[in-house]
PDB file of C-alpha atoms in Angstrom:
ATOM      1  CA  MET A   1      71.680  -1.678 111.119  1.00  0.00           C
ATOM      2  CA  GLY A   2      68.634   0.123 108.828  1.00  0.00           C
ATOM      3  CA  MET A   3      65.875   2.564 110.118  1.00  0.00           C
ATOM      4  CA  VAL A   4      62.888  -0.471 109.702  1.00  0.00           C
ATOM      5  CA  GLU A   5      65.148  -2.953 112.050  1.00  0.00           C
ATOM      6  CA  ILE A   6      65.266   0.577 114.269  1.00  0.00           C
ATOM      7  CA  ILE A   7      61.688   1.114 114.906  1.00  0.00           C
ATOM      8  CA  GLY A   8      61.130  -3.098 114.724  1.00  0.00           C
ATOM      9  CA  ILE A   9      63.283  -3.172 118.332  1.00  0.00           C
ATOM     10  CA  SER A  10      62.424   0.297 118.856  1.00  0.00           C
ATOM     11  CA  ALA A  11      58.833  -1.098 119.305  1.00  0.00           C
ATOM     12  CA  GLY A  12      59.416  -4.816 120.477  1.00  0.00           C
ATOM     13  CA  VAL A  13      61.213  -3.242 123.218  1.00  0.00           C
ATOM     14  CA  LEU A  14      58.428  -0.332 125.061  1.00  0.00           C
ATOM     15  CA  THR A  15      55.205  -3.239 123.799  1.00  0.00           C
ATOM     16  CA  THR A  16      58.139  -5.855 126.013  1.00  0.00           C
ATOM     17  CA  ALA A  17      58.692  -3.044 128.346  1.00  0.00           C
ATOM     18  CA  GLY A  18      55.481  -2.028 128.719  1.00  0.00           C
ATOM     19  CA  ILE A  19      53.753  -4.429 130.779  1.00  0.00           C
ATOM     20  CA  ILE A  20      56.862  -4.433 133.603  1.00  0.00           C
ATOM     21  CA  PRO A  21      55.744  -0.909 135.148  1.00  0.00           C
ATOM     22  CA  GLN A  22      52.171  -3.714 135.655  1.00  0.00           C
ATOM     23  CA  ILE A  23      54.576  -5.622 136.974  1.00  0.00           C
ATOM     24  CA  PHE A  24      56.073  -4.160 139.807  1.00  0.00           C
ATOM     25  CA  LYS A  25      52.970  -2.471 140.856  1.00  0.00           C
ATOM     26  CA  ALA A  26      51.582  -6.001 141.313  1.00  0.00           C
ATOM     27  CA  TYR A  27      54.293  -6.101 142.944  1.00  0.00           C
ATOM     28  CA  ASN A  28      54.607  -4.014 145.033  1.00  0.00           C
ATOM     29  CA  THR A  29      51.166  -3.077 146.179  1.00  0.00           C
ATOM     30  CA  LYS A  30      49.984  -6.962 145.837  1.00  0.00           C
ATOM     31  CA  LYS A  31      46.526  -5.688 143.953  1.00  0.00           C
ATOM     32  CA  VAL A  32      45.246  -6.874 141.758  1.00  0.00           C
ATOM     33  CA  GLU A  33      41.850  -6.884 141.477  1.00  0.00           C
ATOM     34  CA  GLY A  34      41.296  -5.161 138.824  1.00  0.00           C
ATOM     35  CA  LEU A  35      43.060  -7.204 136.719  1.00  0.00           C
ATOM     36  CA  SER A  36      42.002  -9.237 134.350  1.00  0.00           C
ATOM     37  CA  PRO A  37      43.506 -13.076 134.315  1.00  0.00           C
ATOM     38  CA  VAL A  38      41.847 -13.397 131.228  1.00  0.00           C
ATOM     39  CA  MET A  39      43.764 -10.599 129.070  1.00  0.00           C
ATOM     40  CA  PHE A  40      47.538 -11.799 130.593  1.00  0.00           C
ATOM     41  CA  SER A  41      46.160 -15.545 129.266  1.00  0.00           C
ATOM     42  CA  ILE A  42      44.765 -14.771 125.535  1.00  0.00           C
ATOM     43  CA  LEU A  43      48.775 -12.482 125.997  1.00  0.00           C
ATOM     44  CA  THR A  44      50.421 -14.873 126.650  1.00  0.00           C
ATOM     45  CA  ILE A  45      49.212 -16.849 124.331  1.00  0.00           C
ATOM     46  CA  GLY A  46      49.135 -14.409 121.269  1.00  0.00           C
ATOM     47  CA  VAL A  47      53.631 -12.898 121.928  1.00  0.00           C
ATOM     48  CA  GLY A  48      54.483 -16.925 121.485  1.00  0.00           C
ATOM     49  CA  LEU A  49      51.927 -16.743 118.349  1.00  0.00           C
ATOM     50  CA  TRP A  50      54.715 -14.408 117.468  1.00  0.00           C
ATOM     51  CA  VAL A  51      56.959 -16.027 118.476  1.00  0.00           C
ATOM     52  CA  TRP A  52      55.832 -18.820 115.414  1.00  0.00           C
ATOM     53  CA  TYR A  53      55.338 -16.057 113.595  1.00  0.00           C
ATOM     54  CA  GLY A  54      58.856 -15.165 114.058  1.00  0.00           C
ATOM     55  CA  ILE A  55      60.769 -17.806 113.105  1.00  0.00           C
ATOM     56  CA  GLU A  56      58.784 -18.857 109.967  1.00  0.00           C
ATOM     57  CA  LYS A  57      59.857 -15.190 108.383  1.00  0.00           C
ATOM     58  CA  GLU A  58      63.212 -15.254 110.557  1.00  0.00           C
ATOM     59  CA  ASP A  59      62.739 -12.068 112.181  1.00  0.00           C
ATOM     60  CA  MET A  60      65.372 -11.730 114.759  1.00  0.00           C
ATOM     61  CA  PRO A  61      62.786  -7.383 116.492  1.00  0.00           C
ATOM     62  CA  ILE A  62      59.840 -10.653 116.287  1.00  0.00           C
ATOM     63  CA  ILE A  63      61.020 -13.651 117.882  1.00  0.00           C
ATOM     64  CA  VAL A  64      63.032 -11.412 120.602  1.00  0.00           C
ATOM     65  CA  MET A  65      60.895  -9.791 121.752  1.00  0.00           C
ATOM     66  CA  ASN A  66      57.680 -11.378 121.966  1.00  0.00           C
ATOM     67  CA  GLY A  67      60.605 -14.416 123.397  1.00  0.00           C
ATOM     68  CA  ILE A  68      60.615 -11.524 126.722  1.00  0.00           C
ATOM     69  CA  SER A  69      57.151 -10.598 126.437  1.00  0.00           C
ATOM     70  CA  PHE A  70      55.802 -14.033 126.443  1.00  0.00           C
ATOM     71  CA  SER A  71      57.591 -14.724 129.701  1.00  0.00           C
ATOM     72  CA  LEU A  72      56.743 -11.526 131.228  1.00  0.00           C
ATOM     73  CA  ASN A  73      53.385 -12.450 130.681  1.00  0.00           C
ATOM     74  CA  ALA A  74      53.625 -15.446 131.895  1.00  0.00           C
ATOM     75  CA  LEU A  75      55.127 -13.834 135.432  1.00  0.00           C
ATOM     76  CA  MET A  76      51.700 -10.951 135.892  1.00  0.00           C
ATOM     77  CA  LEU A  77      49.649 -13.919 135.229  1.00  0.00           C
ATOM     78  CA  LEU A  78      51.687 -15.759 138.166  1.00  0.00           C
ATOM     79  CA  LEU A  79      51.303 -12.566 140.521  1.00  0.00           C
ATOM     80  CA  TYR A  80      47.332 -12.373 139.606  1.00  0.00           C
ATOM     81  CA  PHE A  81      46.995 -16.207 141.200  1.00  0.00           C
ATOM     82  CA  ARG A  82      49.659 -15.665 143.906  1.00  0.00           C
ATOM     83  CA  PHE A  83      47.985 -12.211 145.164  1.00  0.00           C
ATOM     84  CA  LYS A  84      44.205 -12.597 144.938  1.00  0.00           C
TER      85      LYS A  84
ATOM     86  CA  MET B   1      46.670 -17.722 102.099  1.00  0.00           C
ATOM     87  CA  GLY B   2      49.738 -19.452 103.572  1.00  0.00           C
ATOM     88  CA  MET B   3      50.729 -20.995 107.088  1.00  0.00           C
ATOM     89  CA  VAL B   4      52.843 -18.294 108.070  1.00  0.00           C
ATOM     90  CA  GLU B   5      50.253 -15.462 107.573  1.00  0.00           C
ATOM     91  CA  ILE B   6      47.442 -17.555 109.130  1.00  0.00           C
ATOM     92  CA  ILE B   7      50.263 -17.742 112.488  1.00  0.00           C
ATOM     93  CA  GLY B   8      50.726 -13.869 112.015  1.00  0.00           C
ATOM     94  CA  ILE B   9      46.922 -13.149 112.068  1.00  0.00           C
ATOM     95  CA  SER B  10      46.246 -15.254 115.446  1.00  0.00           C
ATOM     96  CA  ALA B  11      49.084 -13.719 116.270  1.00  0.00           C
ATOM     97  CA  GLY B  12      47.676 -10.066 115.891  1.00  0.00           C
ATOM     98  CA  VAL B  13      43.577 -11.308 117.272  1.00  0.00           C
ATOM     99  CA  LEU B  14      44.988 -12.182 120.208  1.00  0.00           C
ATOM    100  CA  THR B  15      47.615  -9.696 121.196  1.00  0.00           C
ATOM    101  CA  THR B  16      45.283  -7.039 119.582  1.00  0.00           C
ATOM    102  CA  ALA B  17      41.817  -8.943 121.289  1.00  0.00           C
ATOM    103  CA  GLY B  18      43.139  -9.643 124.669  1.00  0.00           C
ATOM    104  CA  ILE B  19      42.884  -6.628 126.495  1.00  0.00           C
ATOM    105  CA  ILE B  20      39.844  -6.472 125.585  1.00  0.00           C
ATOM    106  CA  PRO B  21      38.406  -8.356 128.314  1.00  0.00           C
ATOM    107  CA  GLN B  22      40.844  -5.736 130.723  1.00  0.00           C
ATOM    108  CA  ILE B  23      38.247  -2.883 128.841  1.00  0.00           C
ATOM    109  CA  PHE B  24      34.969  -4.428 130.133  1.00  0.00           C
ATOM    110  CA  LYS B  25      36.357  -5.954 133.644  1.00  0.00           C
ATOM    111  CA  ALA B  26      37.154  -1.639 133.834  1.00  0.00           C
ATOM    112  CA  TYR B  27      34.203  -0.641 132.568  1.00  0.00           C
ATOM    113  CA  ASN B  28      31.492  -2.685 133.926  1.00  0.00           C
ATOM    114  CA  THR B  29      33.956  -2.670 137.490  1.00  0.00           C
ATOM    115  CA  LYS B  30      35.180   0.429 137.615  1.00  0.00           C
ATOM    116  CA  LYS B  31      37.631  -0.124 139.524  1.00  0.00           C
ATOM    117  CA  VAL B  32      41.270   0.224 137.727  1.00  0.00           C
ATOM    118  CA  GLU B  33      43.149   0.742 141.356  1.00  0.00           C
ATOM    119  CA  GLY B  34      44.939  -2.123 140.638  1.00  0.00           C
ATOM    120  CA  LEU B  35      46.606  -0.786 136.670  1.00  0.00           C
ATOM    121  CA  SER B  36      49.991   0.811 135.428  1.00  0.00           C
ATOM    122  CA  PRO B  37      48.598   4.074 133.377  1.00  0.00           C
ATOM    123  CA  VAL B  38      51.959   3.498 132.277  1.00  0.00           C
ATOM    124  CA  MET B  39      51.809   0.277 131.172  1.00  0.00           C
ATOM    125  CA  PHE B  40      49.017   1.398 129.104  1.00  0.00           C
ATOM    126  CA  SER B  41      50.840   4.540 127.673  1.00  0.00           C
ATOM    127  CA  ILE B  42      53.579   2.391 127.012  1.00  0.00           C
ATOM    128  CA  LEU B  43      51.943   0.115 125.186  1.00  0.00           C
ATOM    129  CA  THR B  44      49.903   3.095 122.828  1.00  0.00           C
ATOM    130  CA  ILE B  45      53.443   4.609 122.414  1.00  0.00           C
ATOM    131  CA  GLY B  46      55.152   0.515 121.274  1.00  0.00           C
ATOM    132  CA  VAL B  47      52.482  -0.659 118.891  1.00  0.00           C
ATOM    133  CA  GLY B  48      52.004   2.689 117.236  1.00  0.00           C
ATOM    134  CA  LEU B  49      55.739   1.788 116.080  1.00  0.00           C
ATOM    135  CA  TRP B  50      54.873  -2.017 114.977  1.00  0.00           C
ATOM    136  CA  VAL B  51      51.893  -0.064 112.753  1.00  0.00           C
ATOM    137  CA  TRP B  52      54.932   1.823 111.092  1.00  0.00           C
ATOM    138  CA  TYR B  53      57.072  -1.481 111.096  1.00  0.00           C
ATOM    139  CA  GLY B  54      54.600  -2.663 108.973  1.00  0.00           C
ATOM    140  CA  ILE B  55      54.430  -0.025 107.462  1.00  0.00           C
ATOM    141  CA  GLU B  56      58.418  -0.045 106.597  1.00  0.00           C
ATOM    142  CA  LYS B  57      57.753  -3.571 105.599  1.00  0.00           C
ATOM    143  CA  GLU B  58      54.117  -3.289 104.291  1.00  0.00           C
ATOM    144  CA  ASP B  59      53.274  -6.900 105.925  1.00  0.00           C
ATOM    145  CA  MET B  60      49.422  -5.600 105.946  1.00  0.00           C
ATOM    146  CA  PRO B  61      49.245  -8.399 109.666  1.00  0.00           C
ATOM    147  CA  ILE B  62      51.679  -6.392 111.920  1.00  0.00           C
ATOM    148  CA  ILE B  63      49.853  -3.659 110.752  1.00  0.00           C
ATOM    149  CA  VAL B  64      46.349  -3.925 110.580  1.00  0.00           C
ATOM    150  CA  MET B  65      46.362  -5.612 114.252  1.00  0.00           C
ATOM    151  CA  ASN B  66      48.989  -3.274 115.872  1.00  0.00           C
ATOM    152  CA  GLY B  67      46.211  -0.003 114.578  1.00  0.00           C
ATOM    153  CA  ILE B  68      43.604  -1.423 116.082  1.00  0.00           C
ATOM    154  CA  SER B  69      45.678  -2.148 119.109  1.00  0.00           C
ATOM    155  CA  PHE B  70      46.219   1.202 119.159  1.00  0.00           C
ATOM    156  CA  SER B  71      42.982   2.423 119.794  1.00  0.00           C
ATOM    157  CA  LEU B  72      42.218  -0.739 122.097  1.00  0.00           C
ATOM    158  CA  ASN B  73      45.577   0.550 124.460  1.00  0.00           C
ATOM    159  CA  ALA B  74      44.299   4.799 123.818  1.00  0.00           C
ATOM    160  CA  LEU B  75      41.024   3.700 125.079  1.00  0.00           C
ATOM    161  CA  MET B  76      41.532   1.461 128.185  1.00  0.00           C
ATOM    162  CA  LEU B  77      44.057   4.211 128.461  1.00  0.00           C
ATOM    163  CA  LEU B  78      40.603   7.013 128.474  1.00  0.00           C
ATOM    164  CA  LEU B  79      39.387   4.521 130.559  1.00  0.00           C
ATOM    165  CA  TYR B  80      41.656   4.869 133.667  1.00  0.00           C
ATOM    166  CA  PHE B  81      42.161   7.963 134.060  1.00  0.00           C
ATOM    167  CA  ARG B  82      37.896   8.323 133.547  1.00  0.00           C
ATOM    168  CA  PHE B  83      37.582   6.064 136.361  1.00  0.00           C
ATOM    169  CA  LYS B  84      40.603   6.288 138.883  1.00  0.00           C
TER     170      LYS B  84
END
């Protein structure tokens, strides 16, 4: 695996994992007042398109990471409507 | 411009623009209690790495969109510490 792939996978891991602390915070505090559901809706659609882009480009880091992001953003959206 | 580039740019626009409603909500309500600063810190670093990945791959949609995302995520982080 080359340096570029390592950068891509690290970037993907961070931009995917980034939402996890927010999911835990919302789940633990049940407080979602300051959060924007519009943000998570747009991000869910956006990362869905990144998955499509990755498929067209046959770029595995983009496909795998944005696929996980899609699920996490959708989960965050569910938590928002659950606790609002 | 081919279909794949249009998908990439649309994905980039949405995943970049996605944070804008959250920035407006935080700025207007001054309420950031439910937000996770850890999320925005990780995302800022992550999109920074995506910019580096895009430079290595000479992939303009990835460079431009993640560069804007970097600035917006950093701005959101500033707003968090300003209003918390």
